[in-house]
Amino acid sequence: GAILAAVLFREAFVQGSGQDTRQYLLATVLAMSWLGGSNSVREIVQERDVFRREMAVGVSATAFVVSRWIVLSVATAVQAIVLHLVASSRQQNPIGQGALLRAGQIELVLALIGVGVVSVGIGLLISALVTDTPRALTLLPLVIIPTLLLSGLVVPTSGRTGVQELTYLNPVQWGSSAAAVSVDIRTAENCNLSGNTNALVNATCSNGRWERTAATQGLNFFMIVFWSVAMLALASWCTGWTMSRPLKRS
């Protein structure tokens, strides 16, 4: 359902102009954030009883969480591939060479997969911290919305003291930056033209994390991997902590 909604939203655009490129990125990053988070946000909280039994026979929290993370990450990666293939079917200007890879399309898909996998970790972390499924589902959009706002695709974050530094701690931001570099958003929004008075475009041109270089893109992908592992480690630790606490009895 989430993929279908994202595809239908994408069908309103034919990528070519800078505005359409930004809208495409915003739609796909939002879709992958939601897909990754929704795939995993119920996984731990609804399996508490199962895990307590497994824990009693020696199964560790890390093994429990990692096994689910692997399966969910693979499923999310498949969703990212299908989403991009269908959502970009009306593209007028196909992506050429990427900043790191010869095939820019593959680089973009890897960036979207990164957004989804990081979001899987975020969903698992939420699931480990709450006590029931309704609370997990309530918290998910409250986490996704700020991460999307701090991605730089909705409002400018570059050059804003405090806000720019905060984006470094936003796992989704690194994935969206990798996607923006893959489609060369700075060129799409005419950063090479002088006299542009559009504030959003000027913010795009001054965003160093969207610079189309191998070093910038390498950092983006490195941080995607770093935050994916960090979210997985936090989810594993929180799962072990919450599961080892005694059950509250009414």
Short mmCIF file of N, CA and C in Angstrom, two decimals, residues 99-101 107 174 177-178 181 209 211-226:
data_model
loop_
_atom_site.label_atom_id
_atom_site.label_comp_id
_atom_site.label_asym_id
_atom_site.label_seq_id
_atom_site.Cartn_x
_atom_site.Cartn_y
_atom_site.Cartn_z
N ALA A 99 28.37 9.66 -8.96
CA ALA A 99 29.58 10.24 -8.39
C ALA A 99 30.60 9.16 -8.03
N LEU A 100 30.11 7.98 -7.68
CA LEU A 100 30.99 6.87 -7.31
C LEU A 100 30.96 5.74 -8.33
N LEU A 101 29.77 5.44 -8.83
CA LEU A 101 29.60 4.31 -9.73
C LEU A 101 29.36 4.79 -11.16
N GLU A 107 23.53 3.65 -8.22
CA GLU A 107 23.95 4.47 -7.08
C GLU A 107 22.73 5.06 -6.36
N TRP A 174 21.72 11.41 5.71
CA TRP A 174 22.85 10.93 4.90
C TRP A 174 22.38 10.15 3.69
N SER A 177 21.03 12.69 1.22
CA SER A 177 22.14 13.40 0.59
C SER A 177 22.78 12.53 -0.50
N ALA A 178 22.93 11.23 -0.23
CA ALA A 178 23.47 10.33 -1.24
C ALA A 178 22.57 10.28 -2.47
N VAL A 181 22.99 13.56 -4.44
CA VAL A 181 24.22 13.56 -5.23
C VAL A 181 24.08 12.66 -6.45
N ARG A 209 27.12 18.82 1.32
CA ARG A 209 26.87 17.39 1.28
C ARG A 209 26.17 16.96 -0.01
N GLU A 211 27.37 18.16 -2.95
CA GLU A 211 28.36 18.39 -4.00
C GLU A 211 28.67 17.08 -4.71
N ARG A 212 28.67 17.11 -6.02
CA ARG A 212 28.81 15.87 -6.80
C ARG A 212 30.29 15.51 -6.96
N THR A 213 30.88 14.98 -5.90
CA THR A 213 32.25 14.50 -5.94
C THR A 213 32.30 13.11 -5.30
N ALA A 214 33.33 12.35 -5.66
CA ALA A 214 33.48 11.01 -5.10
C ALA A 214 33.70 11.07 -3.60
N ALA A 215 34.43 12.08 -3.12
CA ALA A 215 34.70 12.21 -1.69
C ALA A 215 33.41 12.47 -0.91
N THR A 216 32.60 13.37 -1.42
CA THR A 216 31.33 13.67 -0.75
C THR A 216 30.41 12.47 -0.73
N GLN A 217 30.29 11.81 -1.87
CA GLN A 217 29.42 10.65 -1.94
C GLN A 217 29.95 9.49 -1.10
N GLY A 218 31.27 9.35 -1.08
CA GLY A 218 31.86 8.31 -0.24
C GLY A 218 31.54 8.54 1.23
N LEU A 219 31.59 9.81 1.67
CA LEU A 219 31.24 10.13 3.06
C LEU A 219 29.77 9.84 3.33
N ASN A 220 28.90 10.19 2.38
CA ASN A 220 27.46 9.92 2.55
C ASN A 220 27.20 8.43 2.76
N PHE A 221 27.78 7.60 1.92
CA PHE A 221 27.55 6.16 2.04
C PHE A 221 28.22 5.58 3.29
N PHE A 222 29.38 6.11 3.65
CA PHE A 222 30.03 5.66 4.88
C PHE A 222 29.14 5.94 6.09
N MET A 223 28.52 7.13 6.12
CA MET A 223 27.66 7.49 7.25
C MET A 223 26.36 6.69 7.25
N ILE A 224 25.89 6.30 6.06
CA ILE A 224 24.71 5.43 6.00
C ILE A 224 25.02 4.09 6.69
N VAL A 225 26.19 3.52 6.36
CA VAL A 225 26.59 2.26 6.98
C VAL A 225 26.79 2.45 8.48
N PHE A 226 27.44 3.54 8.86
CA PHE A 226 27.69 3.80 10.28
C PHE A 226 26.39 3.88 11.06
#
